[in-house]
Amino acid sequence: MKKLISLPINQKIAMMDRRISRRKALSTIGKITITAVVAGAIAGIGGYYLGSSTAPTKTVVKTTTTTATKGVPTTVTKTVTKTVTQSPTYSLTPKRKYKWGIAPYYVDDDWYRVDIIGAQHYAEMRGYELIVQNPHGKIEEQIKEIRYMVTGMGIDGLIVTPCDAVVIIDTLEWAKEQGVPIIATFYDVETDAVDLSIIPDFKWIGKRMAEELIKAAEKDGVSISGPVFIVTGPSVDYQSKTLTEGEKEFLEKYPDLEVVVLECPNWGTDEAINRVVEGYHGYGRPLAILANNMTTGVGIVEGVKTAGIAAPRGEEGHVYLASFDGCKSIQDAMEEGLLDCFADIANPHIDCIAQDFLWIIKEMGADKLPDVGVTIISDPTKSLGPQPDGTWNLPQMGKEVKGVNPWAIAPWAPAKMTMFENYHKRIQTGASIVTPETLQEFKEYSWVKLVDAWLG
């Protein structure tokens, strides 16, 4: 299997005092994220369309009306036998209790804890067994745990978020040689040993964040001119780089804007505060500021306060702010009128649907995954698989757990099936794009609510 050189992603990360470390840590491995589509109540799940088999015969009663004599219609009923094509269906119930192994980046803060707890609940609902390891962000431990799950525990499939996307390659190729299908979540790996990856479409998310800020400014009658700051993480980071590409692509449509990129090499909140203050003194009051992860999101809110340019929505001089993340501090800032938009990811959905895609690969083969270019939806009223309109449906299983049911919606969908270079298929998900008008609705399915319900 051909390998390409890629920059390592296990950057050193300084944790914040509050329980918000997950977003900063995962930012160094290309995090996660979603346009929320309310799927409604979870209904019965139909079968999987594999394609046409031997076409069965069907008796059809056909009624025709002819006119033998002018003005006098004649009705004739005929019974005919003809061949029709019917789609064979398959129960979504697994043929046996598959044992999946999950190798996350780390499970050391609240966000990741509820993600893994949700994946465990989902496995139980679907009749799977899910074995969880925790390497605490250390690639050496992750490699040992993957090898143990394959040889010592006999897993049927592997879900992995790599601690280091380069170092992990040899181990994943070894696991594939043992017959273990592999799905990468939240970040990708340059090897065809991976059957499928499920990754947020960061470029699209960046465009949408920028778009919402400009829409808010236009609605307020503010001139779309002046500096706009993009507060990024390290320049080599995949998430930050692709978010910035999307943000700049949208903002550069406006000739009177001056887009200024301010880098925070360690994703630090203090770094972000300083960059905002420095940017203000160097370029003047910005029209808007975008932050590319949670810790820098908190930083830009504190930054406008430190710079003395904080003004709530609706007041003169308001600086339009957006953040990639939806922790409680970010939600509070929106309610205070300081933040105008944030994007957030599906939790715990991605590590849940990865289990269903492993099931499809295991029982039907990787060639039964959606084709490249197809839009993947999640509609509980439709059967699993290809739909007449060209989409491909993956209905989520889900029920209430301790008073909450995060699977009643599918914030990862619609998603697009693409190719990751020439290695393997990749599902690119969207994000929840949250504004003040949609904040209360978002809170009902936010991971913050899962923390309160499952960890409180």
Coordinates of C-alpha atoms in Angstrom, one line a residue:
M1 CA 0.0 0.0 0.0
K2 CA 1.5 3.3 -1.1
K3 CA 2.1 5.9 1.7
L4 CA 2.5 9.6 1.3
I5 CA 4.4 11.8 3.7
S6 CA 2.1 13.9 5.8
L7 CA 2.7 16.3 8.7
P8 CA 2.3 14.7 12.2
I9 CA -0.7 15.8 14.1
N10 CA 0.1 15.0 17.7
Q11 CA 0.7 18.7 18.6
K12 CA 1.3 19.6 22.2
I13 CA -1.9 21.1 23.6
A14 CA -2.3 23.3 26.7
M15 CA -5.5 22.5 28.4
M16 CA -7.9 25.1 29.8
D17 CA -9.0 25.1 33.4
R18 CA -12.6 24.7 32.4
R19 CA -13.8 21.3 31.0
I20 CA -13.4 22.3 27.4
S21 CA -10.1 20.5 26.4
R22 CA -11.7 18.1 24.0
R23 CA -12.1 20.6 21.1
K24 CA -8.6 21.9 21.4
A25 CA -7.1 18.5 21.5
L26 CA -9.1 17.1 18.7
S27 CA -8.3 20.2 16.7
T28 CA -4.8 18.9 16.2
I29 CA -6.1 15.8 14.5
G30 CA -8.8 17.3 12.4
K31 CA -11.9 17.4 14.5
I32 CA -15.5 16.7 13.9
T33 CA -18.7 18.7 13.0
I34 CA -23.2 19.6 10.8
T35 CA -26.8 21.5 9.1
A36 CA -29.1 20.0 11.6
V37 CA -31.9 18.0 10.0
V38 CA -34.7 17.0 12.3
A39 CA -35.5 13.4 11.5
G40 CA -38.6 13.1 13.7
A41 CA -39.6 10.2 15.8
I42 CA -37.5 7.1 15.2
A43 CA -39.7 4.7 13.2
G44 CA -39.4 1.1 12.1
I45 CA -36.4 0.5 9.8
G46 CA -36.8 -1.2 6.5
G47 CA -34.5 -3.3 4.4
Y48 CA -31.3 -2.8 2.4
Y49 CA -31.5 -2.6 -1.4
L50 CA -28.8 -4.7 -2.9
G51 CA -30.0 -4.4 -6.5
S52 CA -32.2 -6.4 -8.8
S53 CA -32.2 -10.2 -8.4
T54 CA -34.1 -12.6 -10.6
A55 CA -37.3 -10.6 -11.4
P56 CA -40.4 -12.3 -10.0
T57 CA -43.7 -12.6 -11.9
K58 CA -46.8 -10.7 -10.7
T59 CA -50.5 -11.0 -11.7
V60 CA -51.9 -7.6 -12.6
V61 CA -55.5 -6.7 -13.2
K62 CA -55.6 -4.1 -15.9
T63 CA -58.6 -2.0 -16.8
T64 CA -58.7 -0.2 -20.1
T65 CA -61.3 2.0 -21.7
T66 CA -61.8 2.0 -25.5
T67 CA -64.2 3.7 -27.8
A68 CA -65.5 1.3 -30.5
T69 CA -68.3 3.5 -31.5
K70 CA -68.1 7.3 -31.6
G71 CA -69.3 8.7 -28.3
V72 CA -69.8 5.3 -26.7
P73 CA -66.9 4.2 -24.4
T74 CA -66.4 0.5 -23.6
T75 CA -64.6 -0.7 -20.4
V76 CA -62.6 -3.9 -20.7
T77 CA -61.0 -5.6 -17.8
K78 CA -58.0 -7.9 -18.6
T79 CA -56.0 -10.2 -16.3
V80 CA -52.4 -10.3 -17.4
T81 CA -49.1 -11.8 -16.0
K82 CA -46.0 -9.7 -16.4
T83 CA -42.5 -9.5 -15.1
V84 CA -41.8 -6.7 -12.6
T85 CA -38.6 -5.7 -10.9
Q86 CA -38.8 -5.7 -7.1
S87 CA -36.0 -4.7 -4.7
P88 CA -35.0 -7.5 -2.3
T89 CA -35.0 -6.2 1.3
Y90 CA -32.8 -7.3 4.2
S91 CA -33.4 -6.9 7.9
L92 CA -31.2 -4.3 9.6
T93 CA -30.8 -6.8 12.4
P94 CA -27.2 -8.2 12.3
K95 CA -26.8 -11.8 11.5
R96 CA -24.8 -12.2 14.7
K97 CA -23.5 -10.0 17.6
Y98 CA -20.6 -8.3 16.0
K99 CA -17.7 -7.2 18.2
W100 CA -16.5 -3.7 17.2
G101 CA -13.4 -2.1 18.7
I102 CA -13.1 1.7 19.0
A103 CA -9.7 3.4 19.3
P104 CA -10.5 7.1 20.0
Y105 CA -7.9 9.8 20.4
Y106 CA -8.6 10.1 24.1
V107 CA -11.6 9.9 26.5
D108 CA -10.5 12.4 29.1
D109 CA -13.0 15.2 29.0
D110 CA -16.8 15.5 29.1
W111 CA -17.3 15.9 25.3
Y112 CA -15.5 12.7 24.5
R113 CA -17.0 10.9 27.4
V114 CA -20.6 11.4 26.2
D115 CA -19.5 10.6 22.7
I116 CA -18.3 7.2 23.8
I117 CA -21.1 6.6 26.2
G118 CA -23.5 7.3 23.3
A119 CA -21.7 4.9 21.1
Q120 CA -22.0 2.2 23.7
H121 CA -25.7 2.8 24.1
Y122 CA -26.1 2.7 20.4
A123 CA -24.2 -0.6 20.1
E124 CA -26.5 -2.1 22.7
M125 CA -29.6 -0.9 20.8
R126 CA -28.3 -2.4 17.6
G127 CA -27.2 -5.7 19.0
Y128 CA -23.4 -5.0 18.7
E129 CA -20.7 -5.3 21.3
L130 CA -18.4 -2.3 21.5
I131 CA -15.0 -2.5 23.1
V132 CA -13.5 0.8 24.1
Q133 CA -9.9 1.7 24.6
N134 CA -8.4 5.0 25.8
P135 CA -4.8 5.8 24.8
H136 CA -5.0 9.3 26.4
G137 CA -3.7 10.9 23.2
K138 CA -0.5 8.7 23.0
I139 CA 0.1 7.0 19.7
E140 CA 2.2 4.3 21.3
E141 CA -0.6 3.3 23.5
Q142 CA -3.1 3.4 20.7
I143 CA -1.0 1.0 18.6
K144 CA -0.7 -1.4 21.5
E145 CA -4.5 -1.3 22.1
I146 CA -5.4 -1.8 18.5
R147 CA -3.1 -4.8 18.2
Y148 CA -4.6 -6.3 21.4
M149 CA -8.2 -5.8 20.2
V150 CA -7.4 -7.6 17.0
T151 CA -5.3 -10.5 18.3
G152 CA -6.4 -10.8 21.9
M153 CA -10.1 -9.9 21.7
G154 CA -11.0 -10.9 18.1
I155 CA -12.8 -7.8 17.1
D156 CA -14.8 -7.9 13.8
G157 CA -14.2 -4.3 12.9
L158 CA -12.3 -1.2 14.0
I159 CA -13.3 2.4 14.4
V160 CA -10.3 4.7 14.9
T161 CA -9.5 8.4 15.5
P162 CA -5.7 8.4 15.1
C163 CA -3.4 10.0 17.7
D164 CA -0.9 10.4 14.8
A165 CA -2.2 10.0 11.2
V166 CA 1.2 9.0 9.9
V167 CA 2.6 6.7 12.6
I168 CA -0.7 4.7 12.7
I169 CA -0.6 3.6 9.1
D170 CA 1.5 0.5 9.5
T171 CA -0.7 -0.7 12.3
L172 CA -3.9 -0.2 10.3
E173 CA -2.4 -2.0 7.3
W174 CA -1.5 -4.9 9.6
A175 CA -5.0 -4.9 11.0
K176 CA -6.5 -5.0 7.5
E177 CA -4.3 -7.9 6.6
Q178 CA -5.9 -9.8 9.5
G179 CA -9.3 -9.3 7.8
V180 CA -10.5 -6.4 10.0
P181 CA -12.5 -3.7 8.3
I182 CA -11.6 -0.2 9.4
I183 CA -13.5 3.1 9.6
A184 CA -11.7 6.3 10.5
T185 CA -13.7 9.0 12.3
F186 CA -13.0 12.7 12.7
Y187 CA -9.7 12.6 10.9
D188 CA -8.3 10.7 7.9
V189 CA -5.3 8.4 7.2
E190 CA -3.5 8.1 3.9
T191 CA -3.9 4.4 3.3
D192 CA -6.3 2.2 1.5
A193 CA -6.4 -0.1 4.5
V194 CA -9.2 2.2 5.7
D195 CA -12.5 1.2 4.1
L196 CA -14.3 4.5 4.9
S197 CA -13.8 7.7 6.8
I198 CA -16.4 10.0 8.3
I199 CA -15.1 13.5 8.4
P200 CA -16.7 17.0 8.7
D201 CA -16.7 19.2 5.6
F202 CA -14.7 22.0 7.2
K203 CA -14.4 24.1 4.1
W204 CA -18.2 24.2 3.8
I205 CA -18.5 24.9 7.5
G206 CA -16.1 27.9 7.2
K207 CA -18.1 29.3 4.4
R208 CA -21.4 29.0 6.3
M209 CA -19.9 30.7 9.4
A210 CA -18.7 33.6 7.4
E211 CA -22.0 33.8 5.5
E212 CA -24.0 34.0 8.7
L213 CA -21.9 36.9 10.0
I214 CA -22.2 38.9 6.8
K215 CA -26.0 38.2 6.7
A216 CA -26.3 39.5 10.3
A217 CA -24.3 42.7 9.5
E218 CA -26.4 43.3 6.3
K219 CA -29.6 42.8 8.3
D220 CA -28.4 45.5 10.7
G221 CA -27.7 47.9 7.9
V222 CA -23.9 47.8 8.6
S223 CA -21.5 48.5 5.7
I224 CA -19.6 45.4 4.6
S225 CA -16.2 46.9 4.8
G226 CA -13.1 47.1 7.0
P227 CA -11.0 44.4 8.6
V228 CA -12.2 40.9 9.4
F229 CA -10.0 38.7 11.6
I230 CA -9.7 34.9 11.3
V231 CA -8.2 33.5 14.4
T232 CA -6.7 30.2 13.5
G233 CA -4.8 27.3 15.0
P234 CA -1.4 26.1 13.8
S235 CA -1.0 26.7 10.0
V236 CA -0.4 22.9 9.4
D237 CA -3.5 21.8 11.2
Y238 CA -6.1 20.3 8.8
Q239 CA -9.2 21.6 10.6
S240 CA -7.9 25.1 10.9
K241 CA -6.5 25.2 7.4
T242 CA -9.7 24.0 5.7
L243 CA -12.0 26.2 7.8
T244 CA -9.8 29.2 6.9
E245 CA -10.0 28.3 3.2
G246 CA -13.8 28.3 3.4
E247 CA -14.0 31.5 5.4
K248 CA -11.6 33.4 3.1
E249 CA -13.3 32.0 -0.1
F250 CA -16.6 33.5 1.1
L251 CA -15.3 36.8 2.5
E252 CA -13.2 37.6 -0.5
K253 CA -16.3 38.1 -2.5
Y254 CA -16.6 41.5 -0.8
P255 CA -14.0 43.9 -2.2
D256 CA -14.2 46.3 0.7
L257 CA -13.2 43.7 3.3
E258 CA -9.6 43.2 4.5
V259 CA -9.2 39.6 5.6
V260 CA -6.5 39.3 8.3
V261 CA -5.4 35.8 9.5
L262 CA -4.1 35.7 13.1
E263 CA -2.4 32.4 14.0
C264 CA -2.5 30.8 17.4
P265 CA 0.2 28.0 17.2
N266 CA -1.0 26.3 20.4
W267 CA -4.8 27.0 20.1
G268 CA -4.5 29.0 23.3
T269 CA -7.3 31.1 24.7
D270 CA -4.7 33.6 25.9
E271 CA -3.1 33.6 22.5
A272 CA -6.5 34.4 20.9
I273 CA -7.1 37.3 23.3
N274 CA -3.7 38.8 22.5
R275 CA -4.2 38.4 18.8
V276 CA -7.5 40.2 18.9
V277 CA -6.0 43.1 20.9
E278 CA -3.0 43.3 18.6
G279 CA -5.2 43.1 15.5
Y280 CA -7.4 45.9 16.8
H281 CA -4.4 48.2 17.5
G282 CA -2.9 47.3 14.1
Y283 CA -5.9 47.3 11.8
G284 CA -8.6 49.1 13.7
R285 CA -12.0 48.0 14.9
P286 CA -12.9 44.8 12.9
L287 CA -16.3 44.3 11.3
A288 CA -16.1 40.6 12.3
I289 CA -13.9 38.0 13.9
L290 CA -14.1 34.2 13.3
A291 CA -12.4 31.6 15.5
N292 CA -11.6 28.1 14.3
N293 CA -12.0 26.1 17.5
M294 CA -13.5 26.3 21.0
T295 CA -10.6 27.7 22.9
T296 CA -9.9 30.4 20.4
G297 CA -13.7 31.0 20.3
V298 CA -13.7 31.7 24.0
G299 CA -10.6 33.8 23.3
I300 CA -12.2 36.1 20.8
V301 CA -15.1 36.9 23.1
E302 CA -12.7 37.8 25.9
G303 CA -10.5 39.6 23.3
V304 CA -13.1 42.1 22.3
K305 CA -13.8 42.8 26.0
T306 CA -10.0 43.2 26.7
A307 CA -9.7 45.5 23.7
G308 CA -12.6 47.6 24.9
I309 CA -14.7 47.0 21.8
A310 CA -17.3 44.7 23.1
A311 CA -20.9 45.8 22.3
P312 CA -24.0 43.6 22.4
R313 CA -26.0 42.9 19.2
G314 CA -28.1 45.8 18.2
E315 CA -25.8 48.4 19.7
E316 CA -23.5 50.7 17.7
G317 CA -20.0 49.3 17.2
H318 CA -21.0 45.6 17.6
V319 CA -18.3 43.3 16.3
Y320 CA -19.8 40.2 14.7
L321 CA -18.3 37.0 16.2
A322 CA -18.4 33.4 15.1
S323 CA -16.8 30.3 16.6
F324 CA -16.3 26.7 15.6
D325 CA -17.7 25.0 18.7
G326 CA -20.7 25.1 20.9
C327 CA -19.6 24.6 24.5
K328 CA -21.5 26.3 27.3
S329 CA -19.3 29.3 27.4
I330 CA -19.9 29.9 23.7
Q331 CA -23.7 29.5 24.2
D332 CA -23.6 31.9 27.1
A333 CA -21.8 34.5 24.9
M334 CA -24.5 34.2 22.3
E335 CA -27.2 34.8 24.9
E336 CA -25.3 37.8 26.1
G337 CA -25.4 39.2 22.6
L338 CA -21.7 39.1 22.0
L339 CA -21.5 36.1 19.6
D340 CA -23.6 35.8 16.5
C341 CA -22.9 32.3 15.1
F342 CA -21.2 29.1 16.0
A343 CA -20.8 25.7 14.3
D344 CA -20.9 22.4 16.2
I345 CA -20.7 18.8 15.5
A346 CA -22.8 15.7 16.0
N347 CA -22.4 14.0 19.3
P348 CA -22.6 11.0 19.7
H349 CA -23.7 10.2 16.1
I350 CA -20.5 9.8 14.1
D351 CA -19.1 6.9 16.2
C352 CA -22.6 5.4 16.1
I353 CA -23.2 5.4 12.4
A354 CA -19.7 4.1 11.9
Q355 CA -20.8 0.9 13.6
D356 CA -23.7 0.5 11.1
F357 CA -21.3 1.1 8.2
L358 CA -19.0 -1.6 9.6
W359 CA -22.0 -3.9 9.7
I360 CA -22.7 -3.2 6.0
I361 CA -19.1 -3.8 5.1
K362 CA -19.0 -7.0 7.1
E363 CA -22.2 -8.6 5.8
M364 CA -22.5 -7.1 2.3
G365 CA -19.0 -5.9 1.4
A366 CA -17.5 -2.5 1.0
D367 CA -18.9 -2.3 -2.6
K368 CA -22.3 -1.9 -1.0
L369 CA -21.4 1.4 0.5
P370 CA -22.9 4.5 -1.2
D371 CA -21.3 5.5 -4.4
V372 CA -19.1 8.5 -4.7
G373 CA -21.1 11.6 -5.4
V374 CA -24.2 10.3 -3.6
T375 CA -25.9 12.4 -0.9
I376 CA -26.5 10.4 2.3
I377 CA -29.6 11.2 4.3
S378 CA -31.1 9.8 7.5
D379 CA -34.9 9.4 7.3
P380 CA -36.4 6.9 9.8
T381 CA -39.5 6.6 7.6
K382 CA -37.5 5.2 4.6
S383 CA -35.7 1.9 4.1
L384 CA -31.9 1.6 4.3
G385 CA -30.0 2.1 1.1
P386 CA -30.6 3.8 -2.3
Q387 CA -33.7 5.9 -2.7
P388 CA -35.7 6.7 -5.9
D389 CA -34.5 10.3 -5.8
G390 CA -30.8 9.2 -6.0
T391 CA -30.0 9.7 -2.3
W392 CA -28.9 6.9 0.1
N393 CA -30.6 6.5 3.4
L394 CA -29.1 5.5 6.7
P395 CA -31.9 5.5 9.3
Q396 CA -30.5 5.8 12.8
M397 CA -31.5 3.5 15.6
G398 CA -32.2 5.4 18.8
K399 CA -34.2 5.7 22.0
E400 CA -34.2 7.8 25.1
V401 CA -31.4 7.2 27.6
K402 CA -31.7 8.9 31.0
G403 CA -34.2 11.4 29.7
V404 CA -32.5 12.3 26.4
N405 CA -32.6 10.9 22.9
P406 CA -29.8 12.5 20.8
W407 CA -30.7 10.1 17.9
A408 CA -34.1 11.6 17.4
I409 CA -32.3 13.9 14.9
A410 CA -29.4 13.4 12.5
P411 CA -27.3 16.5 12.7
W412 CA -24.6 14.8 10.6
A413 CA -26.9 14.6 7.6
P414 CA -27.2 15.3 4.7
A415 CA -23.7 14.2 4.0
K416 CA -21.8 13.7 0.8
M417 CA -19.8 10.6 -0.2
T418 CA -16.5 11.6 -1.7
M419 CA -13.0 10.0 -2.3
F420 CA -10.1 10.8 0.0
E421 CA -7.5 11.3 -2.7
N422 CA -7.1 7.8 -4.2
Y423 CA -7.2 5.9 -0.9
H424 CA -10.8 5.3 0.1
K425 CA -14.3 6.6 0.3
R426 CA -15.0 9.5 2.7
I427 CA -18.3 10.8 4.0
Q428 CA -18.2 14.5 4.5
T429 CA -20.7 15.7 7.0
G430 CA -22.1 19.1 7.6
A431 CA -22.5 21.0 10.9
S432 CA -25.1 22.6 13.1
I433 CA -24.9 26.2 12.1
V434 CA -26.4 28.0 15.1
T435 CA -27.6 31.6 15.3
P436 CA -29.4 33.4 18.1
E437 CA -32.7 32.5 16.5
T438 CA -31.9 28.7 16.6
L439 CA -30.0 28.6 19.9
Q440 CA -32.8 27.3 22.0
E441 CA -33.6 24.5 19.5
F442 CA -30.0 23.6 19.4
K443 CA -29.7 23.3 23.2
E444 CA -32.2 20.4 23.1
Y445 CA -29.7 18.2 21.2
S446 CA -26.4 19.8 22.2
W447 CA -23.7 17.6 23.7
V448 CA -23.8 20.0 26.7
K449 CA -27.3 18.5 27.5
L450 CA -25.9 15.0 27.3
V451 CA -23.2 15.9 29.8
D452 CA -25.8 17.1 32.2
A453 CA -28.0 13.9 31.7
W454 CA -25.3 11.3 31.5
L455 CA -22.5 12.6 33.6
G456 CA -24.3 14.9 36.1

